[in-house]
XYZ file of N, CA and C in Angstrom:
678
model
N 0.849 -1.203 0.000
C 0.000 0.000 0.000
C 0.882 1.249 0.000
N 0.596 2.163 -0.904
C 1.413 3.367 -1.029
C 1.076 4.355 0.081
N 2.106 4.788 0.795
C 1.912 5.811 1.822
C 1.822 7.169 1.148
N 0.612 7.742 1.128
C 0.432 9.022 0.434
C 0.878 10.197 1.284
N 1.221 9.949 2.530
C 1.766 11.011 3.374
C 0.817 12.174 3.560
N -0.467 11.876 3.715
C -1.448 12.961 3.843
C -1.379 13.564 5.235
N -1.165 14.858 5.288
C -1.179 15.602 6.559
C -2.586 16.168 6.725
N -3.433 15.426 7.471
C -4.846 15.820 7.534
C -5.022 17.174 8.204
N -4.179 17.492 9.181
C -4.314 18.803 9.830
C -4.049 19.922 8.832
N -3.103 19.689 7.915
C -2.827 20.694 6.886
C -4.008 20.819 5.921
N -4.607 19.670 5.563
C -5.782 19.686 4.680
C -6.920 20.449 5.340
N -7.121 20.168 6.626
C -8.197 20.833 7.367
C -7.954 22.336 7.451
N -6.711 22.718 7.724
C -6.385 24.148 7.823
C -6.609 24.844 6.488
N -6.254 24.162 5.399
C -6.452 24.744 4.071
C -7.943 24.934 3.784
N -8.759 23.928 4.159
C -10.207 24.025 3.947
C -10.795 25.159 4.789
N -10.335 25.268 6.039
C -10.815 26.350 6.918
C -10.458 27.705 6.334
N -9.254 27.806 5.767
C -8.824 29.071 5.161
C -9.738 29.452 3.998
N -10.077 28.470 3.159
C -10.966 28.748 2.023
C -12.360 29.162 2.508
N -12.863 28.453 3.530
C -14.192 28.802 4.056
C -14.188 30.199 4.656
N -13.104 30.538 5.353
C -12.995 31.879 5.947
C -13.057 32.960 4.857
N -12.325 32.740 3.766
C -12.325 33.730 2.692
C -13.700 33.837 2.037
N -14.361 32.695 1.863
C -15.698 32.732 1.262
C -16.677 33.479 2.157
N -16.590 33.223 3.453
C -17.473 33.930 4.381
C -17.166 35.426 4.410
N -15.898 35.777 4.265
C -15.529 37.196 4.203
C -16.195 37.876 3.019
N -16.218 37.178 1.864
C -16.876 37.738 0.676
C -18.383 37.836 0.900
N -18.950 36.819 1.559
C -20.379 36.852 1.870
C -20.707 38.038 2.776
N -19.869 38.285 3.780
C -20.117 39.397 4.706
C -20.037 40.733 3.976
N -19.090 40.856 3.047
C -19.009 42.101 2.265
C -20.284 42.306 1.454
N -20.787 41.227 0.881
C -22.032 41.328 0.096
C -23.208 41.713 0.992
N -23.243 41.173 2.210
C -24.330 41.523 3.130
C -24.267 43.001 3.511
N -23.031 43.516 3.716
C -22.879 44.945 4.017
C -23.395 45.796 2.866
N -23.080 45.387 1.636
C -23.519 46.146 0.467
C -25.042 46.091 0.329
N -25.600 44.911 0.587
C -27.061 44.788 0.528
C -27.734 45.687 1.557
N -27.154 45.711 2.764
C -27.745 46.554 3.818
C -27.673 48.028 3.443
N -26.542 48.412 2.833
C -26.402 49.807 2.425
C -27.406 50.175 1.330
N -27.669 49.223 0.428
C -28.593 49.492 -0.688
C -30.053 49.502 -0.234
N -30.360 48.674 0.779
C -31.765 48.547 1.218
C -31.846 48.771 2.732
N -31.193 49.843 3.189
C -31.029 50.082 4.619
C -32.358 50.119 5.366
N -33.306 50.851 4.844
C -34.570 51.021 5.546
C -35.271 49.693 5.776
N -35.258 48.852 4.752
C -35.956 47.563 4.847
C -35.186 46.559 5.684
N -33.880 46.437 5.415
C -33.102 45.361 6.039
C -32.773 45.638 7.503
N -32.655 46.920 7.891
C -32.393 47.207 9.307
C -33.519 46.700 10.199
N -34.715 46.594 9.651
C -35.854 46.136 10.433
C -36.124 44.645 10.260
N -35.260 43.975 9.496
C -35.459 42.544 9.238
C -34.675 41.713 10.252
N -35.374 41.055 11.158
C -34.683 40.220 12.151
C -33.996 39.043 11.470
N -34.583 38.525 10.377
C -33.961 37.402 9.680
C -32.637 37.825 9.039
N -32.602 39.022 8.452
C -31.352 39.495 7.840
C -30.304 39.754 8.921
N -30.709 40.357 10.035
C -29.764 40.623 11.124
C -29.212 39.321 11.696
N -30.075 38.313 11.831
C -29.611 37.012 12.320
C -28.636 36.379 11.337
N -28.951 36.488 10.043
C -28.064 35.953 9.015
C -26.678 36.590 9.112
N -26.645 37.923 9.236
C -25.348 38.605 9.305
C -24.611 38.267 10.604
N -25.362 38.198 11.711
C -24.731 37.875 12.993
C -24.096 36.487 12.955
N -24.836 35.500 12.438
C -24.312 34.128 12.416
C -23.148 33.997 11.442
N -23.208 34.724 10.315
C -22.090 34.692 9.373
C -20.839 35.295 10.015
N -21.025 36.404 10.757
C -19.900 37.016 11.479
C -19.324 36.037 12.491
N -20.212 35.351 13.186
C -19.762 34.424 14.231
C -18.954 33.275 13.628
N -19.445 32.723 12.520
C -18.705 31.629 11.881
C -17.360 32.114 11.348
N -17.346 33.315 10.767
C -16.094 33.880 10.244
C -15.078 34.045 11.371
N -15.538 34.571 12.512
C -14.637 34.741 13.661
C -14.122 33.395 14.165
N -15.015 32.395 14.205
C -14.599 31.065 14.659
C -13.507 30.493 13.757
N -13.666 30.689 12.450
C -12.673 30.147 11.523
C -11.339 30.882 11.663
N -11.398 32.199 11.890
C -10.158 32.965 12.126
C -9.439 32.411 13.353
N -10.223 32.124 14.396
C -9.613 31.590 15.621
C -9.026 30.201 15.379
N -9.747 29.364 14.661
C -9.235 28.021 14.386
C -7.904 28.073 13.665
N -7.804 28.962 12.674
C -6.543 29.091 11.951
C -5.440 29.593 12.884
N -5.793 30.544 13.746
C -4.808 31.062 14.699
C -4.323 29.976 15.644
N -5.267 29.148 16.130
C -4.888 28.077 17.060
C -4.061 27.006 16.337
N -4.411 26.749 15.070
C -3.597 25.808 14.288
C -2.160 26.323 14.178
N -2.021 27.620 13.882
C -0.669 28.186 13.753
C 0.043 28.188 15.096
N -0.707 28.352 16.185
C -0.081 28.240 17.506
C 0.486 26.840 17.708
N -0.326 25.842 17.318
C 0.121 24.460 17.456
C 1.344 24.158 16.612
N 1.429 24.839 15.462
C 2.579 24.647 14.572
C 3.747 25.564 14.954
N 3.513 26.364 16.007
C 4.530 27.296 16.520
C 4.994 28.277 15.445
N 4.067 28.744 14.615
C 4.429 29.765 13.622
C 3.494 30.977 13.681
N 2.873 31.168 14.835
C 2.071 32.380 15.043
C 2.831 33.304 15.981
N 3.108 34.499 15.499
C 3.832 35.468 16.331
C 3.154 36.823 16.200
N 3.418 37.683 17.162
C 2.829 39.025 17.155
C 3.774 40.000 16.466
N 3.221 40.756 15.528
C 3.997 41.797 14.851
C 3.608 43.132 15.496
N 4.396 43.536 16.450
C 4.050 44.681 17.281
C 4.343 45.990 16.560
N 3.332 46.856 16.508
C 3.499 48.200 15.950
C 2.771 49.190 16.856
N 3.142 50.461 16.724
C 2.510 51.493 17.542
C 1.207 51.955 16.890
N 0.150 52.080 17.694
C -1.160 52.508 17.188
C -1.753 53.543 18.136
N -2.473 54.517 17.555
C -3.245 55.449 18.378
C -4.555 54.740 18.726
N -4.707 54.409 19.994
C -5.759 53.474 20.407
C -7.173 53.960 20.068
N -7.534 55.249 20.317
C -8.899 55.672 19.959
C -9.213 55.468 18.477
N -8.235 55.737 17.599
C -8.469 55.527 16.162
C -8.645 54.039 15.856
N -7.832 53.205 16.485
C -7.951 51.757 16.256
C -9.340 51.264 16.644
N -9.826 51.710 17.803
C -11.144 51.258 18.248
C -12.260 51.806 17.362
N -12.110 53.061 16.928
C -13.131 53.655 16.054
C -13.226 52.904 14.736
N -12.064 52.589 14.163
C -12.064 51.842 12.905
C -12.664 50.448 13.112
N -12.362 49.882 14.261
C -12.891 48.556 14.550
C -14.410 48.588 14.720
N -14.878 49.585 15.449
C -16.310 49.693 15.699
C -17.083 49.930 14.406
N -16.482 50.689 13.477
C -17.157 50.987 12.211
C -17.529 49.702 11.475
N -16.680 48.665 11.633
C -16.967 47.380 10.975
C -18.264 46.757 11.509
N -18.569 47.019 12.768
C -19.740 46.394 13.400
C -20.980 47.297 13.375
N -20.801 48.560 12.998
C -21.891 49.526 13.120
C -23.167 49.133 12.373
N -23.079 48.650 11.114
C -24.343 48.293 10.428
C -25.160 47.258 11.186
N -24.494 46.220 11.702
C -25.235 45.183 12.434
C -25.737 45.709 13.770
N -24.925 46.526 14.450
C -25.364 47.120 15.717
C -26.624 47.951 15.496
N -26.612 48.758 14.432
C -27.786 49.584 14.136
C -28.994 48.711 13.826
N -28.744 47.643 13.068
C -29.838 46.749 12.711
C -30.462 46.085 13.924
N -29.630 45.775 14.913
C -30.124 45.118 16.115
C -30.612 46.108 17.170
N -30.438 47.418 16.884
C -30.880 48.435 17.836
C -30.026 48.488 19.086
N -28.735 48.174 18.949
C -27.819 48.171 20.096
C -26.930 49.412 20.036
N -26.876 50.112 21.141
C -26.029 51.309 21.243
C -24.620 50.889 21.641
N -23.635 51.429 20.972
C -22.242 51.117 21.312
C -21.424 52.396 21.263
N -20.649 52.655 22.296
C -19.809 53.829 22.290
C -18.424 53.500 22.835
N -17.496 54.417 22.571
C -16.093 54.222 22.944
C -15.708 55.240 24.003
N -15.039 54.786 25.031
C -14.438 55.683 26.018
C -12.968 55.289 26.144
N -12.118 56.045 25.474
C -10.701 55.686 25.419
C -9.826 56.893 25.714
N -8.791 56.680 26.483
C -7.800 57.728 26.708
C -7.039 57.971 25.397
N -6.548 59.194 25.231
C -5.750 59.512 24.039
C -4.338 58.975 24.232
N -4.183 57.698 24.008
C -2.894 57.049 24.240
C -2.514 56.190 23.035
N -1.216 55.962 22.919
C -0.712 55.032 21.912
C -0.493 53.673 22.569
N -0.661 52.632 21.793
C -0.415 51.285 22.291
C 0.470 50.531 21.319
N 1.134 49.504 21.814
C 2.015 48.685 20.983
C 1.447 47.263 20.943
N 0.909 46.895 19.781
C 0.272 45.578 19.660
C 0.158 45.170 18.196
N -0.180 43.899 17.992
C -0.443 43.369 16.659
C -1.908 43.642 16.337
N -2.155 44.571 15.419
C -3.528 45.004 15.141
C -4.386 43.870 14.583
N -3.821 43.003 13.751
C -4.607 41.907 13.170
C -5.040 40.909 14.241
N -4.108 40.550 15.119
C -4.451 39.599 16.177
C -5.474 40.194 17.132
N -5.270 41.462 17.476
C -6.204 42.093 18.414
C -7.583 42.263 17.771
N -7.598 42.510 16.465
C -8.878 42.598 15.755
C -9.638 41.275 15.853
N -8.924 40.156 15.707
C -9.571 38.844 15.844
C -10.174 38.650 17.220
N -9.447 39.088 18.243
C -9.941 38.962 19.619
C -11.175 39.837 19.826
N -11.104 41.091 19.372
C -12.218 42.016 19.594
C -13.451 41.612 18.784
N -13.236 41.112 17.560
C -14.389 40.659 16.763
C -15.175 39.597 17.520
N -14.452 38.634 18.068
C -15.122 37.564 18.797
C -15.794 38.082 20.064
N -15.115 38.984 20.770
C -15.660 39.495 22.027
C -16.903 40.352 21.784
N -16.855 41.201 20.772
C -18.019 42.035 20.464
C -19.176 41.166 19.988
N -18.859 40.130 19.204
C -19.924 39.235 18.746
C -20.610 38.543 19.924
N -19.817 38.164 20.922
C -20.412 37.576 22.129
C -21.261 38.601 22.867
N -20.757 39.847 22.941
C -21.513 40.900 23.622
C -22.840 41.156 22.908
N -22.821 41.083 21.565
C -24.062 41.258 20.798
C -25.103 40.215 21.198
N -24.619 39.043 21.523
C -25.530 37.940 21.851
C -26.154 38.111 23.222
N -25.364 38.676 24.156
C -25.835 38.675 25.544
C -26.268 40.047 26.065
N -25.960 41.115 25.339
C -26.347 42.430 25.840
C -27.854 42.655 25.741
N -28.346 43.555 26.568
C -29.747 43.957 26.426
C -29.850 45.050 25.366
N -29.007 46.078 25.488
C -29.127 47.175 24.521
C -27.861 48.026 24.397
N -26.853 47.789 25.251
C -25.702 48.691 25.218
C -24.381 47.923 25.322
N -23.385 48.413 24.577
C -22.021 47.888 24.630
C -21.073 49.086 24.747
N -20.012 48.899 25.481
C -19.040 49.981 25.694
C -17.638 49.442 25.449
N -16.888 50.109 24.581
C -15.480 49.768 24.359
C -14.628 50.759 25.143
N -13.656 50.256 25.866
C -12.832 51.136 26.705
C -11.358 50.886 26.427
N -10.561 51.885 26.722
C -9.104 51.721 26.642
C -8.466 52.719 27.600
N -7.556 52.231 28.394
C -6.835 53.098 29.313
C -5.522 52.443 29.697
N -4.621 53.280 30.235
C -3.378 52.756 30.772
C -3.587 52.476 32.254
N -3.265 51.260 32.669
C -3.465 50.868 34.063
C -2.254 50.050 34.522
N -1.611 50.521 35.541
C -0.422 49.852 36.112
C 0.619 49.517 35.049
N 0.776 50.431 34.085
C 1.789 50.244 33.049
C 1.361 49.352 31.902
N 0.118 48.914 31.896
C -0.420 48.075 30.810
C -1.465 48.865 30.023
N -1.584 48.564 28.736
C -2.728 49.027 27.955
C -3.860 48.042 28.197
N -4.989 48.540 28.707
C -6.131 47.673 29.000
C -7.278 48.051 28.076
N -7.634 47.128 27.189
C -8.755 47.335 26.274
C -9.907 46.451 26.744
N -11.088 47.061 26.915
C -12.213 46.324 27.470
C -13.457 46.373 26.597
N -14.282 45.353 26.754
C -15.605 45.306 26.113
C -16.612 45.002 27.216
N -17.537 45.934 27.426
C -18.548 45.766 28.479
C -19.936 45.696 27.846
N -20.851 45.031 28.529
C -22.238 45.028 28.064
C -23.181 45.134 29.258
N -24.466 45.270 28.967
C -25.451 45.406 30.050
C -26.318 44.156 30.164
N -25.708 42.997 29.861
C -26.433 41.732 29.977
C -26.351 41.160 31.381
N -26.573 39.853 31.475
C -26.583 39.174 32.779
C -25.185 38.988 33.348
N -24.163 39.119 32.511
C -22.788 38.949 32.984
C -22.310 37.515 32.827
N -21.042 37.311 33.098
C -20.446 35.981 32.979
C -20.842 35.119 34.182
N -21.137 33.838 33.958
C -21.342 32.949 35.111
C -20.043 32.849 35.908
N -20.179 32.512 37.162
C -19.013 32.490 38.046
C -17.916 31.562 37.519
N -18.322 30.459 36.892
C -17.329 29.487 36.409
C -16.472 30.046 35.286
N -16.950 31.108 34.607
C -16.184 31.680 33.493
C -15.336 32.857 33.917
N -15.607 33.415 35.083
C -14.854 34.597 35.500
C -13.414 34.182 35.762
N -12.494 34.984 35.221
C -11.141 34.481 35.070
C -10.153 35.641 35.036
N -8.976 35.394 35.550
C -7.867 36.352 35.431
C -6.609 35.578 35.107
N -5.873 36.041 34.091
C -4.592 35.412 33.762
C -4.600 34.827 32.368
N -4.080 33.622 32.226
C -4.011 32.962 30.932
C -4.698 31.606 31.014
N -5.146 31.111 29.855
C -5.808 29.803 29.773
C -4.890 28.825 29.055
N -4.852 27.593 29.533
C -4.098 26.567 28.833
C -5.052 25.751 27.973
N -4.513 25.096 26.947
C -5.353 24.284 26.066
C -6.002 23.147 26.849
N -5.311 22.645 27.877
C -5.844 21.531 28.662
C -7.074 21.935 29.466
N -7.260 23.260 29.661
C -8.396 23.713 30.457
C -9.692 23.715 29.657
N -9.610 23.522 28.332
C -10.809 23.555 27.500
C -11.625 22.287 27.699
N -12.960 22.442 27.680
C -13.855 21.306 27.883
C -14.646 21.071 26.597
N -14.225 20.068 25.818
C -14.884 19.805 24.542
C -16.154 18.968 24.707
N -16.467 18.574 25.939
C -17.693 17.815 26.182
C -18.876 18.714 26.522
N -18.587 19.997 26.755
C -19.666 20.916 27.094
C -20.100 21.684 25.851
N -21.193 22.403 25.971
C -21.684 23.178 24.837
C -20.802 24.357 24.518
N -20.035 24.841 25.488
C -19.152 25.974 25.283
C -17.727 25.557 25.603
N -16.875 25.543 24.577
C -15.507 25.071 24.779
C -14.589 26.161 25.306
N -15.014 27.430 25.250
C -14.164 28.572 25.612
C -12.977 28.682 24.669
N -13.140 28.173 23.440
C -12.056 28.253 22.472
C -11.700 29.706 22.166
N -12.728 30.576 22.127
C -12.470 31.991 21.879
C -11.647 32.625 22.977
N -11.923 32.230 24.220
C -11.148 32.772 25.335
C -9.720 32.247 25.306
N -9.572 30.983 24.909
C -8.225 30.435 24.782
C -7.441 31.197 23.722
N -8.103 31.513 22.586
C -7.443 32.279 21.529
C -7.059 33.662 22.049
N -8.005 34.331 22.748
C -7.719 35.671 23.284
C -6.562 35.618 24.272
N -6.566 34.606 25.125
C -5.493 34.473 26.105
C -4.152 34.234 25.412
N -4.184 33.424 24.349
C -2.940 33.141 23.615
C -2.409 34.380 22.923
N -3.328 35.165 22.330
C -2.910 36.411 21.678
C -2.296 37.364 22.715
N -2.942 37.452 23.877
C -2.391 38.318 24.929
C -0.989 37.866 25.317
N -0.820 36.545 25.432
C 0.464 36.004 25.869
C 1.568 36.237 24.834
N 1.185 36.411 23.566
C 2.188 36.696 22.536
C 2.754 38.107 22.667
N 2.067 38.944 23.441
C 2.538 40.308 23.675
C 3.322 40.325 24.990
N 4.591 40.573 24.909
C 5.408 40.583 26.125
C 6.485 41.669 26.012
N 6.901 42.103 27.156
C 7.960 43.114 27.232
C 8.774 42.800 28.487
N 10.010 42.388 28.301
C 10.805 41.979 29.449
C 10.152 40.790 30.126
N 9.914 40.903 31.425
C 9.277 39.798 32.146
C 7.771 39.992 32.280
N 7.215 40.978 31.556
C 5.774 41.218 31.610
C 5.094 40.604 30.387
N 3.978 39.927 30.626
C 3.256 39.241 29.546
C 1.786 39.647 29.591
N 1.154 39.694 28.426
C -0.261 40.042 28.361
C -1.146 38.961 28.960
N -2.364 39.352 29.307
C -3.320 38.402 29.892
C -4.734 38.925 29.653
N -5.727 38.124 30.044
C -7.120 38.561 29.929
C -7.797 38.436 31.296
N -8.865 39.210 31.468
C -9.699 39.068 32.660
C -11.159 39.084 32.231
N -11.967 38.302 32.927
C -13.420 38.305 32.739
C -14.054 38.490 34.102
N -14.883 39.512 34.214
C -15.592 39.723 35.463
C -16.892 40.447 35.159
N -17.649 40.714 36.160
C -18.934 41.394 35.990
C -18.900 42.757 36.663
N -19.759 43.624 36.194
C -19.833 44.962 36.773
C -19.610 46.024 35.707
N -18.525 46.776 35.856
C -18.278 47.862 34.913
C -19.356 48.919 35.005
N -19.312 49.864 34.106
C -20.283 50.960 34.157
C -21.659 50.534 33.656
N -21.735 49.382 32.918
C -23.028 48.938 32.389
C -23.639 47.813 33.220
N -22.865 47.280 34.172
C -23.418 46.282 35.094
C -23.430 44.853 34.594
N -22.939 44.592 33.363
C -22.964 43.231 32.830
C -21.582 42.615 32.777
N -21.307 41.851 31.702
C -20.004 41.219 31.547
C -18.935 42.222 31.141
N -17.721 41.999 31.641
C -16.585 42.852 31.296
C -15.440 41.951 30.861
N -15.034 42.095 29.607
C -13.847 41.403 29.098
C -12.730 42.421 28.990
N -11.544 42.063 29.466
C -10.389 42.960 29.340
C -9.191 42.180 28.839
N -8.454 42.801 27.950
C -7.167 42.252 27.536
C -6.094 43.244 27.966
N -5.138 42.733 28.709
C -4.055 43.564 29.263
C -2.804 43.318 28.435
N -2.260 44.404 27.879
C -1.066 44.288 27.030
C 0.062 45.141 27.601
N 1.266 44.573 27.744
C 2.377 45.354 28.317
C 2.875 46.432 27.356
C-alpha cells in the first residue's frame, strides 16, 4: 500500500482558510445589501440574524486558523505602535451596520494614548468578544481603553446578565483547560489568552480578565497588554 503522506491537519487548515475567505466575501455582500436597502433590512430580524451568524462563523474560523498556527509554533505578534482611539473607532465601524440593525447602542471611552500591539491579532480577539456581547447584551455595549499599572487595558462591556461564576477568570488559559464535552468550549477565550500572551515586554506578559460589573453592570472582558 502506497503511503500518500497525507497531513490531515494541513488539509483541514487549508479548507478552513478557504471557508474563511468565502465567508468574508459573503459578509461584504451583506454589508452592500444593507447599504442598498437600509430602511428595509435594518428592520429585518432574519437578515440581522443571518449577518450575525455569518460574522460568528467567520470569527470562529479565524480563531481556528490562529490556534492551528499556535500548534505549529508559527504564530507570532507583529508589534506596531497605534493610536488606540483611532484603532477602536475603525474597529467599531466594521460592526456599526449590524449594531444599528439590532438596535444596540455602542460607544467608545478611550484615553488619548498610543499602544504597541499586533492590530490583526487584536482585531480577531475584539471581533469575537463584540460578537459575544451582541448575543448577551440587552441594549448597550461599551469599548474602553486606558493605561493601568503600566499596561494598555482594552475592554468590552455590556449590560447583559454577565459571565457565570465558572467563566470569571484572570490570567491565561491553557489548552488543557478547554472542555470539549460541554456546549461551550471557551475556544475563543483560549485564543484571546494566547494572543495576549504573545505580547510581552521583558518579564511582563499580556493576559485577559473576565468579570462582571463595569459601568453597564454586565459582563466585562479585558485584555491587558504590556
